[in-house]
Short mmCIF file of C-alpha atoms and ligand atoms in Angstrom, two decimals:
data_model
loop_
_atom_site.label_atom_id
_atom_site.label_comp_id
_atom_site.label_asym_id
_atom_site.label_seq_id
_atom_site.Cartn_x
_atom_site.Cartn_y
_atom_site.Cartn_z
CA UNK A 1 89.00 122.19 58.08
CA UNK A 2 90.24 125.21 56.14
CA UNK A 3 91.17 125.73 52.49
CA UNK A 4 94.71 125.82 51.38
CA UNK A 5 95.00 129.56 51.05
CA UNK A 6 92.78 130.86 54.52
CA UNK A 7 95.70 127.91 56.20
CA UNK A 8 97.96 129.96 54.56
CA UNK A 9 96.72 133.67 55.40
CA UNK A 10 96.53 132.34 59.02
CA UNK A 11 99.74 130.94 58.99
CA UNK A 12 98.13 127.46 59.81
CA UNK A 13 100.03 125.52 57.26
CA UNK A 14 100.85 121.77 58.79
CA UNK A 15 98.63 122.44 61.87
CA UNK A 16 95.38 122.19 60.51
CA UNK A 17 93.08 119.44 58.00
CA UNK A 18 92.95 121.42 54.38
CA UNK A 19 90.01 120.49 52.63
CA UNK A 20 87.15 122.00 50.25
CA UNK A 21 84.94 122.90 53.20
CA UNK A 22 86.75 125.91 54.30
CA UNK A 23 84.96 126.84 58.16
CA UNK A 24 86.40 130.42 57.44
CA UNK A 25 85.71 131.70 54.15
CA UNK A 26 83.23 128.84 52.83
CA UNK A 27 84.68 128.85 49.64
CA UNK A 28 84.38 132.96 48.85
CA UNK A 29 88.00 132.67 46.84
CA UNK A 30 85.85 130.88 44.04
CA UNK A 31 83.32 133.36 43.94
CA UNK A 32 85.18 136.58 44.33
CA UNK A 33 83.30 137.63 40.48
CA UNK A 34 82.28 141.73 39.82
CA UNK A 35 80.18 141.65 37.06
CA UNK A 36 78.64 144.80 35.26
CA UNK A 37 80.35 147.01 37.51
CA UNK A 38 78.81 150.57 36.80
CA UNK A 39 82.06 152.41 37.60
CA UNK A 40 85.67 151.44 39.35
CA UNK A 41 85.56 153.59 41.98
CA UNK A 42 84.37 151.08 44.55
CA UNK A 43 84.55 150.75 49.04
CA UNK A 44 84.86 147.25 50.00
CA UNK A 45 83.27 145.82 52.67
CA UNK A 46 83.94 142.06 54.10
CA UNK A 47 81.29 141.21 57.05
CA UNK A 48 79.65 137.91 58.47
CA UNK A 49 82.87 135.51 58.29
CA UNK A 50 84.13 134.73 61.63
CA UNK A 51 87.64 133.31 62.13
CA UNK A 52 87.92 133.47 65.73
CA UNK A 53 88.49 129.45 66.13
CA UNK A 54 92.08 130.34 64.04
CA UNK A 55 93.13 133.92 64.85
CA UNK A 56 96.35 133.49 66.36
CA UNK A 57 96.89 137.30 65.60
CA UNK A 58 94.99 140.01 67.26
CA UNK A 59 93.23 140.87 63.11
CA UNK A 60 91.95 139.16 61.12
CA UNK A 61 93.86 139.28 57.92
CA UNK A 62 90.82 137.22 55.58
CA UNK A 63 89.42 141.14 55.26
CA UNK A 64 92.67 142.44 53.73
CA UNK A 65 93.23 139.18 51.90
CA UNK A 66 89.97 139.48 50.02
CA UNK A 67 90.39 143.00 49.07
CA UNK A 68 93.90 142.22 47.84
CA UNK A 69 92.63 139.33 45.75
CA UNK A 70 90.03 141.58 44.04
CA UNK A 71 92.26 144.70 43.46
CA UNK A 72 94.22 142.51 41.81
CA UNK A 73 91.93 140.72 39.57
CA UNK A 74 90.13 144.03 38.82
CA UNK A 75 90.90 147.70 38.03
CA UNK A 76 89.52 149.56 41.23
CA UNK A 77 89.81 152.55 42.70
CA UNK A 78 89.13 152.29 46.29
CA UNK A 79 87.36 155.51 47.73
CA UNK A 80 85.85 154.58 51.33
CA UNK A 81 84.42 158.06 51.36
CA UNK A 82 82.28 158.50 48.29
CA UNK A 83 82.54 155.39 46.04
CA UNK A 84 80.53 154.75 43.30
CA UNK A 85 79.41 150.94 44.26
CA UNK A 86 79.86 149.45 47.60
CA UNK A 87 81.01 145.67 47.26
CA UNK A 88 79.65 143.78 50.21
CA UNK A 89 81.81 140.33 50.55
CA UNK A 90 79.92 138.28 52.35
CA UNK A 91 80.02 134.01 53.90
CA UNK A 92 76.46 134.18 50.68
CA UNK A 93 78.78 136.02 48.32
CA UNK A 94 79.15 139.31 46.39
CA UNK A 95 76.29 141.80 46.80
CA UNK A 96 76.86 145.18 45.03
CA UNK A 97 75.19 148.37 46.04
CA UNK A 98 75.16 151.67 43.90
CA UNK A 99 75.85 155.06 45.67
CA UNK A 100 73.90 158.07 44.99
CA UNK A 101 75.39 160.68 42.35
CA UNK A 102 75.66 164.14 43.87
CA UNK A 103 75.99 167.15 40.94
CA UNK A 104 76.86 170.27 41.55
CA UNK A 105 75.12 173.10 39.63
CA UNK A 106 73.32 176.63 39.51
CA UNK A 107 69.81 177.65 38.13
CA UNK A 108 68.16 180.71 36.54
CA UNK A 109 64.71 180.77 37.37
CA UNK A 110 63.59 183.35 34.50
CA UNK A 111 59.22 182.83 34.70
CA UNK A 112 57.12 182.55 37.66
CA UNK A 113 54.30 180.26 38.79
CA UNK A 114 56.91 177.86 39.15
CA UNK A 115 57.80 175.88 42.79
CA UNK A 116 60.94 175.32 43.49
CA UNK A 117 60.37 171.70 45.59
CA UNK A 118 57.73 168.86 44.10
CA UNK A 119 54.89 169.25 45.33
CA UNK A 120 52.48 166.48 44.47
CA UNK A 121 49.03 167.53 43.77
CA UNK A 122 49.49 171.19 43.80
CA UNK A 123 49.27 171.11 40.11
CA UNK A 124 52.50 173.23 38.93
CA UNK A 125 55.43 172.87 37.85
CA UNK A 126 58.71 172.50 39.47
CA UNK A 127 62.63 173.43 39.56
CA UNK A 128 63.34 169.88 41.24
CA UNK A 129 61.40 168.09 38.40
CA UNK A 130 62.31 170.23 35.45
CA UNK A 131 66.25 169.77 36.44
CA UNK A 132 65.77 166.13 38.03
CA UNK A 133 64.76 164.72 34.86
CA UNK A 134 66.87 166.04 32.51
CA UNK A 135 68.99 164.62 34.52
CA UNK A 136 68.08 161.07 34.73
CA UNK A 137 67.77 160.92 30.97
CA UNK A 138 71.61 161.56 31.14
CA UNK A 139 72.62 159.68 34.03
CA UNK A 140 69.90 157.26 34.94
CA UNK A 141 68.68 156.51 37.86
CA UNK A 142 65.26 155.94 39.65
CA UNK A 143 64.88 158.73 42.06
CA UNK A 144 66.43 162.25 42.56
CA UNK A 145 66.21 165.35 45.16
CA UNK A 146 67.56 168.52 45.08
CA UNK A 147 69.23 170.25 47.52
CA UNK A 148 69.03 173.31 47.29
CA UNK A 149 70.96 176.90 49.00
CA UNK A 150 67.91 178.28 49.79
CA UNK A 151 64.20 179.34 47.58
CA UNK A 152 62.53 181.95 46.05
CA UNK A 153 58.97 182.54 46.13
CA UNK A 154 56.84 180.55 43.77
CA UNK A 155 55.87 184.39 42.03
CA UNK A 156 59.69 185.88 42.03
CA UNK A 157 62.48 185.59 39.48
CA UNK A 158 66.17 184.78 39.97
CA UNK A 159 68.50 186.23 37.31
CA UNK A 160 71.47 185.49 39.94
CA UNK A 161 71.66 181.44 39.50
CA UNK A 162 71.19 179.91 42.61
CA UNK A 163 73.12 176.62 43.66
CA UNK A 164 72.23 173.20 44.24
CA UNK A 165 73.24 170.16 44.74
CA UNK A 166 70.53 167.25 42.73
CA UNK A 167 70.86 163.58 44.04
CA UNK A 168 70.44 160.69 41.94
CA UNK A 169 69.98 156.94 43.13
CA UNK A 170 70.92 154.14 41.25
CA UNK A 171 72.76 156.26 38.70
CA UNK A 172 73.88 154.13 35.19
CA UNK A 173 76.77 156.54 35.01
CA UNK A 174 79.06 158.34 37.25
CA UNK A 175 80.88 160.47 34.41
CA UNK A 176 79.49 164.12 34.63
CA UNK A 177 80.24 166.14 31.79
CA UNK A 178 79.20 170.48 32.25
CA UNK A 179 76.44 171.36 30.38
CA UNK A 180 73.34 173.37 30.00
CA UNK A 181 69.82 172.39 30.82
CA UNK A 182 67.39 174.68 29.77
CA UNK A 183 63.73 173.77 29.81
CA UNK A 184 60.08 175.79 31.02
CA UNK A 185 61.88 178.68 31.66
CA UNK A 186 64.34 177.21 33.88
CA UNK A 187 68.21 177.07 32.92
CA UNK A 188 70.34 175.05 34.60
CA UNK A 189 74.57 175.01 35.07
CA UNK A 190 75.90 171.64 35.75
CA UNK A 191 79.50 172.16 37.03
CA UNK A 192 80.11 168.48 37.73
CA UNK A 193 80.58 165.58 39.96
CA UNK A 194 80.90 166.69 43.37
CA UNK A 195 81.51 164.50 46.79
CA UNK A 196 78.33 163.87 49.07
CA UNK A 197 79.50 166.54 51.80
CA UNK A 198 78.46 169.18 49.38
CA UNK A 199 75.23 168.19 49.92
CA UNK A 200 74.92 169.13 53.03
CA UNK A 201 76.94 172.53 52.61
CA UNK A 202 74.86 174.18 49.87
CA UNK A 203 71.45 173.68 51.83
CA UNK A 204 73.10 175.23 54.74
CA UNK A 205 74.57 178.14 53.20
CA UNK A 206 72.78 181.34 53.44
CA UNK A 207 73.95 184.52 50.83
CA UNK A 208 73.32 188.43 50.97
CA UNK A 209 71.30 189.37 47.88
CA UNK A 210 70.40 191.83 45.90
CA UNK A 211 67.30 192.18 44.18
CA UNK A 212 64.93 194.60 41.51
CA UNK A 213 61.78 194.85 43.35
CA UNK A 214 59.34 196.39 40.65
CA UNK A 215 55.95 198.98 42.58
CA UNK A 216 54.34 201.62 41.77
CA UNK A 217 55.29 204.79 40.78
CA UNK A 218 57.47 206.83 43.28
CA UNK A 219 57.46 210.58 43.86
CA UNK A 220 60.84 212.48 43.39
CA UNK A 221 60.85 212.88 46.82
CA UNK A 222 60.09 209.54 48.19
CA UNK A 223 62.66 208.13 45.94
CA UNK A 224 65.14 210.29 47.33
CA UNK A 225 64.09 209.59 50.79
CA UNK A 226 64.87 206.14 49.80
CA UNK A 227 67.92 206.40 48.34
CA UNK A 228 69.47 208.21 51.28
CA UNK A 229 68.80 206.36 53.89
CA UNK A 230 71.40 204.84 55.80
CA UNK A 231 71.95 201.00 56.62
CA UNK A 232 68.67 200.12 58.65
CA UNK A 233 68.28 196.90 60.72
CA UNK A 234 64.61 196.01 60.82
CA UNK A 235 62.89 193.32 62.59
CA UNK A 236 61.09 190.84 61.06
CA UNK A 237 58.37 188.54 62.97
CA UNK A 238 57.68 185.70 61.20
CA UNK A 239 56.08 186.53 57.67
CA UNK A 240 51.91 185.19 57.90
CA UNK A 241 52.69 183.66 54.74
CA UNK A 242 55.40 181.22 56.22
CA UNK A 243 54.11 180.88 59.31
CA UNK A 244 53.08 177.21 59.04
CA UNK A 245 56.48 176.29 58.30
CA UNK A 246 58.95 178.59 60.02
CA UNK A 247 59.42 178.96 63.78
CA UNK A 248 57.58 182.06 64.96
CA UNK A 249 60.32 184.13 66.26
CA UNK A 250 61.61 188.28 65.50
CA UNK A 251 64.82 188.22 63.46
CA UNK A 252 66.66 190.93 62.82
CA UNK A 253 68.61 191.57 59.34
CA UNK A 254 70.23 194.53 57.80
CA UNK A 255 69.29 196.24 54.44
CA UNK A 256 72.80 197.68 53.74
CA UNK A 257 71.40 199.71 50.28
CA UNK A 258 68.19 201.32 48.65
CA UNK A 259 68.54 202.71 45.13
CA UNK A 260 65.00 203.45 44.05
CA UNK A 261 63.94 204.82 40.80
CA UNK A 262 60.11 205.28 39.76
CA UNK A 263 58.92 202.01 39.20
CA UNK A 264 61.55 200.19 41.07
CA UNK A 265 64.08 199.80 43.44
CA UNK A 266 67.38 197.37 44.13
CA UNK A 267 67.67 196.73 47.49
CA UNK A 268 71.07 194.74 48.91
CA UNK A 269 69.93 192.86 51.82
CA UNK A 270 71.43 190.54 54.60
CA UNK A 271 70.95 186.70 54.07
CA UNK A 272 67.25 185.89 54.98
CA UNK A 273 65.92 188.93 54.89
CA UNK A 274 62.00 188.71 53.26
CA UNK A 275 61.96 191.58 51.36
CA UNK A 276 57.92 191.33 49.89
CA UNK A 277 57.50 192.28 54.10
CA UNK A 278 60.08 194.57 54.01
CA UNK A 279 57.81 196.73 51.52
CA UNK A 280 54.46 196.09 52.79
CA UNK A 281 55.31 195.37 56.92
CA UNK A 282 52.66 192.64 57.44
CA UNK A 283 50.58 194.30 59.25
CA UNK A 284 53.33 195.79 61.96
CA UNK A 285 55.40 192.30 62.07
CA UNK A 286 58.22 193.93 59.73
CA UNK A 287 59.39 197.19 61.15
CA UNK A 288 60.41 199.91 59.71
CA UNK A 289 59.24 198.88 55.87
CA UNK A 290 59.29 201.28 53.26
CA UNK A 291 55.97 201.78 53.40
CA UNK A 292 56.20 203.40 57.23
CA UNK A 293 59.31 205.60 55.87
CA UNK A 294 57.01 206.61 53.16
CA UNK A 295 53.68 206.77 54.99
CA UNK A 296 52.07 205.10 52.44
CA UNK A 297 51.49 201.69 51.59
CA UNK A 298 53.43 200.27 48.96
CA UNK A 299 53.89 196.81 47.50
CA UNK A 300 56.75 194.97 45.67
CA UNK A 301 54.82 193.71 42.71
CA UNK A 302 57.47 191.49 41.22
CA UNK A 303 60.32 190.44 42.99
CA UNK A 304 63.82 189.53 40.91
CA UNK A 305 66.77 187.87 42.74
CA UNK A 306 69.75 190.14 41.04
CA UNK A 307 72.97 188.78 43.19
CA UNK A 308 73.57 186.28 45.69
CA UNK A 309 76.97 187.22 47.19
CA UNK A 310 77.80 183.03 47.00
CA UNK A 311 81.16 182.76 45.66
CA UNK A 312 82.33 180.59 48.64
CA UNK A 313 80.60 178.33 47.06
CA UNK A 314 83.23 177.73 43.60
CA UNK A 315 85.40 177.52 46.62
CA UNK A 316 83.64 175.03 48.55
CA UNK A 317 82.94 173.45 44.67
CA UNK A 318 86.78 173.26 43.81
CA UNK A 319 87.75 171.50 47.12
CA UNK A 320 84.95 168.77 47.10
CA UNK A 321 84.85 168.16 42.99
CA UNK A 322 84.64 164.76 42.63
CA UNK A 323 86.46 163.94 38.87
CA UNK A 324 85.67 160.09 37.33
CA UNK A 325 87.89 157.88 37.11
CA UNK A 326 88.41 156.23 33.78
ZN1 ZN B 401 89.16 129.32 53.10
#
């Protein structure tokens, strides 16, 4: 027995018993209700009904039926990439799920003694939680992770703004306005909305920096030993103080610049380059450091992130904005 209008989706009329007890879609037509939808933006999904007793075409059409009937009672926008709420149509009914909210921003980490990842029970502060819940008080939501194009030491400074991308579940609102966060010594850019590829993109992305490394004082002609040195390509084997959590391996990057001056230096350096090593050489693993060019030891004593050379990124940010719908 099928209901008057899957007979008539499955061109059936006058060949089968119409009744109330539809054996296809079990009466979904009288409960195809969205209530409290928390944006428009929506991907359907239909699963579970089966229809193979009547399909007298190679597809089922009950699918396309269903998401006719609801695009036509409701305002959607149908985005099967990165919806907002994914509307599960099911033989039981209408479940909703909420997608994650992926923004788009940059931070200025301007004190140190700060991580940049939660860590429980470590006891300080972090980037993730200062930004995260800012950001829930905004947008809602219950948890949130940021993603971010790669860290600075817990000591160092970055007065370069570093992207990110911070995920929210179960957001209340989709609508991302820019704005300024600016809390604990951490200010934050939020650009906007972005689609959930971008995710992925920024923590991949690796930059060329610059930094201010402050040490003590240089002589006149150490600092013009420094200055004039050509583009070197050291080695670096894996730092001791990252050694738990990086592959132990000799990479080799390229400082392209040293300007020094007596208390401190900028240094332009190739993406993932650890420049604290590059001073110092733990113990032989970095080589040369500018403490073998100097014959001396010397230390970076505070490390500031200047530049990241990143602006693929407001290209990468324009292509994969993500703006509401109202
Ligand atoms: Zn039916």
């Amino acid at each position: 027995m099928l209901c008057d209008k899957c007979a008539s989706i499955y061109n059936l009329n006058g060949l089968v018993d119409i009744g109330e007890n539809c054996e296809i879609c079990h009466g979904i037509w009288d409960r195809l209700e969205l209530r409290d939808l928390p944006s428009q933006r929506v991907s359907i999904r239909v699963i579970g009904f089966d229809d193979s007793k009547y399909l007298l075409q190679p597809r089922s059409t009950l699918s396309a039926a269903i998401k006719e009937e609801l695009k036509s009672k409701y305002t959607l926008q149908i985005d099967n990439t990165d919806p907002d709420v994914y509307i599960d149509v099911s033989p039981d009914g209408i479940k909703i799920r909420k997608a994650e909210l992926f923004i788009f921003g940059r931070y200025w980490k301007l004190r140190n003694n700060i991580s940049q990842k939660r860590w429980p029970g470590k006891g300080i502060p972090s980037i993730e939680g200062i930004i995260g819940r800012e950001l829930i008080k905004i947008y809602g939501g219950n948890k949130y992770f940021m993603h971010a194009s790669g860290r600075e030491d817990i000591d160092a400074f970055n007065i370069a703004g570093r992207p990110f991308v911070m995920e929210i579940h179960e957001p209340v609102r989709y609508d991302v306005s820019p704005g300024i966060i600016q809390s604990q010594g951490i200010v934050a850019v939020i650009y906007g909305r972005v689609r959930r590829i971008m995710r992925t993109l920024v923590s991949d992305s690796h930059f060329d920096k610059s930094y201010i490394c402050y040490h003590k004082e240089l002589s006149d002609e150490e600092i013009s030993t420094l200055s004039s040195s050509p583009v070197l390509r050291i080695s670096q084997y894996t730092p001791s103080r990252v050694e738990h959590r990086r592959a132990l391996k000799t990479r080799y990057r390229k400082i392209y610049r040293i300007r020094a001056f007596r208390n401190f230096s900028y240094i332009y350096a190739e993406a993932g380059a650890y420049i604290k090593e590059f001073f110092h050489g733990d113990k032989g693993r970095t080589s040369p450091c500018i403490s073998s060019i100097l014959n001396r030891e010397i230390n970076c004593d505070t490390l500031i992130v200047s530049r990241l050379y990143d602006r693929f990124v407001d290209i990468l940010y324009n292509r994969y904005r993500l703006d509401s719908f109202h």
